[in-house]
Coordinates of N, CA, C and O and ligand atoms in Angstrom, one line a residue:
M253 N -37.3 -40.6 22.3 CA -36.2 -41.0 21.6 C -34.3 -41.1 22.1 O -34.7 -40.1 22.5
R254 N -33.9 -41.3 21.0 CA -32.1 -41.3 21.6 C -30.9 -40.7 20.9 O -32.3 -40.9 19.2
E255 N -30.8 -40.2 21.3 CA -29.7 -39.9 19.8 C -28.4 -41.1 18.5 O -27.9 -41.3 19.6
L256 N -28.2 -40.4 17.8 CA -27.5 -41.6 17.2 C -26.0 -41.0 16.3 O -25.7 -41.9 16.8
C257 N -26.1 -39.9 16.1 CA -25.4 -39.6 16.0 C -25.5 -37.5 15.4 O -26.5 -37.5 15.2
D258 N -24.5 -37.1 15.8 CA -24.3 -35.6 15.3 C -23.9 -35.6 14.4 O -22.3 -36.1 13.5
V259 N -24.6 -35.1 12.5 CA -24.0 -34.9 11.7 C -23.3 -34.0 11.0 O -23.1 -33.5 10.1
S260 N -22.6 -32.4 11.9 CA -22.1 -31.9 12.1 C -21.3 -31.9 11.3 O -20.5 -32.7 11.9
G261 N -20.2 -31.9 9.7 CA -19.5 -32.2 9.5 C -19.5 -33.3 8.4 O -18.3 -34.2 8.1
F262 N -20.6 -34.0 8.4 CA -20.8 -35.1 7.2 C -21.0 -34.8 6.1 O -22.3 -33.8 5.8
D263 N -20.1 -35.5 5.0 CA -20.0 -34.3 4.4 C -21.1 -35.8 2.7 O -21.7 -36.8 3.3
E264 N -21.3 -34.7 1.8 CA -22.2 -35.1 0.6 C -21.7 -36.5 0.1 O -20.7 -37.1 -0.1
L265 N -23.2 -37.4 -0.2 CA -22.1 -39.0 0.3 C -21.4 -39.6 1.1 O -21.1 -40.7 0.7
Q266 N -21.2 -39.6 2.5 CA -21.0 -40.0 3.3 C -21.1 -41.1 3.8 O -23.0 -41.1 4.2
T267 N -21.0 -42.1 3.8 CA -21.8 -43.5 4.7 C -21.6 -43.4 5.9 O -20.0 -43.8 6.4
K268 N -22.1 -44.1 7.2 CA -21.8 -45.1 8.2 C -22.3 -45.9 8.9 O -23.9 -45.7 8.6
G269 N -22.5 -46.4 9.3 CA -22.9 -48.3 9.4 C -23.0 -47.7 11.5 O -22.2 -47.3 12.4
F270 N -24.0 -47.8 12.1 CA -23.6 -47.8 13.3 C -24.8 -48.7 14.4 O -25.5 -50.1 13.1
E271 N -25.3 -49.9 14.9 CA -24.9 -50.4 15.6 C -26.5 -50.1 17.3 O -25.6 -49.5 17.9
V272 N -27.2 -50.0 16.9 CA -27.8 -50.0 18.0 C -28.6 -51.1 18.7 O -29.6 -52.1 18.1
E273 N -28.9 -51.7 19.5 CA -29.6 -52.8 20.1 C -29.9 -53.5 19.6 O -31.3 -54.1 19.8
G274 N -28.4 -53.8 18.7 CA -28.4 -55.3 18.3 C -29.1 -55.0 16.7 O -29.4 -56.1 16.3
K275 N -29.4 -53.7 16.9 CA -29.5 -54.2 15.1 C -29.2 -52.8 14.4 O -27.7 -51.8 14.9
N276 N -28.0 -52.9 13.1 CA -27.2 -52.7 12.3 C -28.1 -51.9 11.7 O -28.9 -52.2 10.8
L277 N -27.3 -51.0 11.5 CA -28.1 -49.4 11.3 C -27.0 -48.2 10.0 O -25.9 -48.8 9.9
L278 N -27.4 -48.4 8.5 CA -26.2 -46.9 7.9 C -27.3 -46.2 7.6 O -28.3 -45.5 7.4
L279 N -26.5 -44.8 7.3 CA -26.8 -43.7 7.1 C -26.0 -43.0 5.9 O -25.0 -43.4 6.4
V280 N -26.4 -42.2 5.5 CA -26.3 -41.6 4.1 C -27.0 -40.5 4.1 O -28.0 -40.1 4.0
K281 N -25.4 -39.6 3.2 CA -26.5 -38.2 3.2 C -26.3 -38.1 1.8 O -24.8 -38.1 0.8
H282 N -26.6 -37.7 0.7 CA -27.3 -37.4 -0.2 C -28.2 -36.6 -0.9 O -29.3 -35.8 -0.2
R283 N -27.8 -35.6 -2.0 CA -28.2 -34.0 -2.2 C -29.1 -33.0 -0.5 O -29.9 -32.8 -0.7
D284 N -28.1 -33.5 0.4 CA -28.1 -32.7 1.6 C -29.7 -33.4 2.3 O -30.7 -32.2 3.2
E285 N -30.4 -34.2 2.0 CA -31.1 -35.1 3.0 C -30.6 -36.7 3.6 O -29.5 -36.9 2.8
F286 N -30.9 -36.7 4.6 CA -29.8 -37.9 5.1 C -31.5 -38.4 5.0 O -32.2 -38.6 5.2
Y287 N -30.6 -40.0 4.6 CA -31.4 -41.3 4.6 C -31.4 -42.6 5.8 O -29.9 -42.6 5.8
L288 N -30.9 -43.3 6.6 CA -31.7 -44.2 7.0 C -32.1 -45.6 6.8 O -33.6 -45.3 7.1
Y289 N -31.1 -46.4 7.0 CA -31.5 -48.1 7.2 C -31.9 -49.1 7.7 O -30.5 -48.5 8.6
E290 N -31.7 -50.4 7.5 CA -31.7 -51.2 8.3 C -30.2 -51.8 7.6 O -30.1 -51.4 6.5
N291 N -29.3 -52.0 8.2 CA -28.1 -52.7 7.6 C -28.0 -53.5 7.2 O -27.6 -55.1 8.0
S292 N -29.4 -54.6 6.1 CA -29.9 -55.7 6.3 C -30.0 -55.5 4.6 O -30.9 -55.6 4.3
C293 N -29.2 -56.7 3.9 CA -29.6 -56.7 2.3 C -30.2 -58.5 2.7 O -30.6 -58.8 3.2
P294 N -32.0 -57.3 1.5 CA -33.0 -58.1 1.5 C -32.7 -59.7 0.7 O -33.5 -60.7 0.9
H295 N -31.6 -59.6 0.4 CA -31.2 -61.4 0.1 C -30.8 -62.4 0.6 O -31.7 -63.0 0.9
R296 N -30.3 -61.9 2.0 CA -30.1 -62.9 2.3 C -29.9 -62.4 4.2 O -29.3 -63.3 4.9
S297 N -30.3 -61.3 4.2 CA -30.4 -60.6 5.9 C -29.2 -60.2 6.6 O -28.9 -61.2 7.6
I298 N -28.0 -60.1 5.7 CA -27.1 -59.9 6.3 C -26.3 -58.5 5.9 O -26.7 -57.8 5.0
P299 N -25.3 -58.0 7.0 CA -24.8 -56.5 6.6 C -24.0 -56.4 5.1 O -23.8 -57.2 4.8
L300 N -24.7 -55.2 4.8 CA -24.1 -55.4 3.7 C -22.9 -54.4 3.4 O -21.4 -54.9 1.8
E301 N -22.3 -54.0 4.2 CA -20.8 -53.6 3.9 C -19.9 -54.7 3.9 O -19.7 -55.4 4.3
W302 N -17.9 -53.9 2.9 CA -17.5 -54.6 3.2 C -16.1 -54.2 4.0 O -15.1 -55.3 4.9
Q303 N -16.3 -52.6 4.4 CA -15.1 -52.3 5.1 C -16.3 -50.7 5.7 O -16.9 -51.2 5.5
P304 N -15.5 -51.1 7.2 CA -16.2 -50.5 8.0 C -16.8 -48.6 7.2 O -15.8 -48.4 6.0
D305 N -18.1 -48.5 7.4 CA -18.3 -47.5 6.5 C -18.4 -47.5 5.5 O -18.8 -45.7 4.7
Q306 N -18.2 -48.6 4.4 CA -18.0 -47.9 3.2 C -19.4 -48.5 2.9 O -19.6 -50.3 2.5
F307 N -20.4 -48.1 1.7 CA -21.7 -48.4 2.1 C -22.0 -48.5 0.7 O -22.9 -49.1 -0.3
L308 N -21.1 -47.5 -0.5 CA -22.1 -46.9 -1.4 C -20.5 -48.1 -2.8 O -20.1 -47.7 -2.7
D309 N -21.7 -47.6 -4.0 CA -20.8 -48.5 -5.6 C -19.5 -47.1 -5.8 O -19.2 -46.5 -5.1
F310 N -18.3 -48.0 -6.4 CA -17.6 -47.6 -6.9 C -17.5 -45.7 -7.5 O -16.9 -44.3 -6.7
E311 N -19.2 -45.6 -7.7 CA -19.3 -44.5 -8.9 C -20.3 -43.8 -7.8 O -20.0 -42.6 -7.3
K312 N -19.9 -44.1 -6.4 CA -21.0 -43.1 -5.6 C -22.4 -43.1 -5.9 O -23.1 -42.1 -5.8
T313 N -23.3 -43.8 -7.3 CA -24.0 -43.7 -7.4 C -25.3 -43.9 -6.4 O -27.3 -43.7 -6.2
F314 N -25.0 -45.5 -5.7 CA -26.1 -46.6 -5.0 C -25.6 -46.8 -4.1 O -24.2 -46.9 -3.8
I315 N -26.4 -47.6 -3.3 CA -25.9 -48.0 -2.1 C -25.5 -49.9 -2.4 O -26.4 -50.5 -3.5
Q316 N -24.0 -50.3 -2.2 CA -23.7 -51.6 -2.9 C -24.1 -52.8 -1.9 O -23.5 -52.8 -0.9
C317 N -24.5 -54.1 -2.1 CA -24.6 -54.9 -1.1 C -22.7 -56.1 -1.3 O -22.4 -55.8 -2.7
A318 N -22.3 -56.1 -0.2 CA -20.5 -56.5 -1.0 C -20.8 -57.7 -1.3 O -19.8 -57.7 -1.9
T319 N -22.1 -58.4 -1.1 CA -22.0 -59.7 -1.2 C -22.2 -60.3 -2.5 O -21.3 -61.2 -3.0
H320 N -22.7 -59.6 -2.4 CA -23.7 -60.7 -4.4 C -24.0 -59.3 -5.5 O -24.3 -59.3 -5.9
G321 N -23.3 -58.3 -4.7 CA -23.4 -56.9 -6.0 C -24.9 -55.5 -5.5 O -24.3 -54.8 -6.6
A322 N -25.3 -56.2 -5.2 CA -27.0 -55.6 -5.4 C -26.6 -54.2 -5.7 O -26.3 -53.9 -4.7
L323 N -27.7 -53.5 -5.8 CA -27.5 -51.6 -6.3 C -28.5 -51.5 -5.2 O -30.1 -51.8 -6.0
F324 N -28.7 -50.4 -4.4 CA -29.8 -50.3 -4.1 C -30.0 -48.0 -4.4 O -29.1 -48.1 -4.0
K325 N -31.1 -47.8 -4.2 CA -31.0 -46.7 -4.6 C -31.2 -45.2 -3.9 O -31.2 -46.2 -2.4
I326 N -30.2 -45.0 -3.0 CA -30.1 -43.8 -1.6 C -31.2 -43.5 -1.8 O -31.4 -43.6 -0.4
D327 N -32.3 -42.5 -2.2 CA -32.6 -41.9 -1.3 C -34.3 -43.2 -1.2 O -35.2 -43.1 -0.8
T328 N -34.2 -44.3 -1.7 CA -35.4 -44.7 -1.6 C -35.3 -46.5 -1.1 O -36.2 -47.3 -0.8
G329 N -33.7 -46.7 -1.0 CA -33.9 -48.2 -1.1 C -33.8 -49.6 -1.7 O -34.1 -50.7 -1.7
E330 N -34.6 -49.1 -2.7 CA -35.5 -49.8 -3.8 C -33.9 -50.6 -4.3 O -33.5 -49.7 -4.4
C331 N -34.0 -51.3 -4.3 CA -32.9 -52.9 -5.5 C -33.0 -52.4 -6.6 O -34.3 -52.9 -7.1
I332 N -32.7 -52.1 -7.8 CA -32.8 -52.0 -9.0 C -31.4 -53.1 -10.3 O -32.0 -53.1 -11.0
A333 N -30.7 -53.8 -9.1 CA -29.8 -54.7 -9.5 C -29.9 -55.8 -9.4 O -29.8 -55.5 -7.7
G334 N -29.0 -56.9 -9.3 CA -28.8 -57.7 -8.1 C -29.9 -58.7 -8.3 O -31.4 -58.6 -8.6
P335 N -29.5 -59.4 -7.1 CA -30.5 -61.1 -7.2 C -31.4 -60.7 -6.1 O -32.5 -61.7 -5.8
C336 N -31.7 -59.1 -5.3 CA -33.2 -58.8 -5.1 C -33.3 -58.1 -5.9 O -34.3 -56.9 -4.9
V337 N -33.8 -57.7 -6.7 CA -34.9 -56.6 -7.5 C -35.8 -56.4 -7.0 O -36.7 -57.5 -6.9
A338 N -36.4 -55.6 -7.1 CA -37.9 -54.4 -6.5 C -38.1 -55.0 -5.1 O -38.3 -54.7 -4.2
D339 N -36.7 -55.1 -5.0 CA -37.2 -55.7 -2.9 C -36.4 -54.7 -2.4 O -36.0 -53.3 -3.1
S340 N -36.6 -54.2 -1.2 CA -35.8 -52.8 -0.4 C -35.1 -52.8 0.4 O -35.9 -54.1 1.2
L341 N -34.1 -52.1 0.5 CA -33.8 -51.6 1.9 C -34.9 -51.8 3.3 O -36.0 -50.7 2.4
T342 N -34.7 -51.7 4.2 CA -36.3 -51.4 5.4 C -35.6 -49.9 6.0 O -34.4 -49.4 6.7
A343 N -36.2 -48.6 5.6 CA -36.2 -47.4 6.1 C -35.6 -47.9 8.1 O -37.1 -48.4 7.7
V344 N -35.3 -47.0 8.4 CA -35.5 -46.8 9.7 C -36.4 -44.6 9.6 O -35.5 -44.0 9.3
P345 N -37.0 -45.5 11.0 CA -38.0 -43.6 10.8 C -36.7 -42.7 12.3 O -36.0 -43.1 12.5
F346 N -36.5 -41.6 11.6 CA -35.5 -40.9 12.1 C -36.3 -39.1 12.2 O -37.0 -38.6 11.2
Q347 N -36.1 -38.3 13.1 CA -35.9 -36.9 13.1 C -34.6 -36.6 12.7 O -33.6 -36.5 13.9
K348 N -34.8 -35.6 12.7 CA -33.7 -34.6 12.5 C -33.8 -32.9 13.3 O -34.4 -32.5 12.7
Q349 N -33.3 -32.8 14.3 CA -33.6 -32.1 15.5 C -31.6 -31.2 15.1 O -30.9 -31.1 15.8
G350 N -32.1 -29.6 14.8 CA -29.7 -29.6 14.3 C -29.8 -30.4 13.7 O -29.4 -30.7 12.8
N351 N -28.7 -31.1 13.6 CA -27.6 -31.5 13.3 C -27.2 -32.5 14.2 O -26.8 -33.2 13.5
R352 N -28.3 -33.1 15.0 CA -28.7 -34.9 15.7 C -29.9 -35.8 14.7 O -30.9 -34.3 14.8
I353 N -28.9 -36.7 14.1 CA -30.4 -37.4 14.1 C -31.0 -38.4 15.2 O -29.9 -38.4 15.9
L354 N -31.5 -38.2 15.6 CA -32.6 -39.2 17.2 C -33.0 -40.3 16.1 O -33.7 -40.2 15.1
I355 N -33.5 -41.3 16.5 CA -34.1 -42.3 16.8 C -34.8 -42.9 18.1 O -35.1 -42.8 18.6
D356 N -36.1 -43.6 17.4 CA -37.2 -44.8 18.4 C -36.8 -45.6 18.1 O -37.9 -46.6 17.7
L357 N -36.1 -46.4 18.4 CA -35.9 -48.1 18.4 C -36.9 -49.0 19.7 O -36.8 -48.9 20.3
Ligands
FES198 S1 -26.1 -60.8 0.3 FE1 -26.5 -59.4 -0.4 S2 -26.6 -59.3 -3.1 FE2 -26.7 -61.3 -1.7

């Protein structure tokens, strides 16, 4: 396991992108839970964000792909609107130890 980041000070509905060993990841905090996904839209297999660390839609309700606007549920990664409906972001397993997010890639 290796440390991805320290999340002390990570705000509700904050999102952050990472590149680890060639993989793009995104972390989001929602209702005091953390969710980690591969930063790759299932529609075209490209990164989701249009600005660094900005992954949510305007209302901060869903993760949004900037290219064609697909919307994904924050807690499951399921696409509920856009060209890849019913497809999902790929969840990345992690452990949270204290304020540290640990991953095993
Ligand atoms: S590339 Fe994400 S919706 Fe098309």
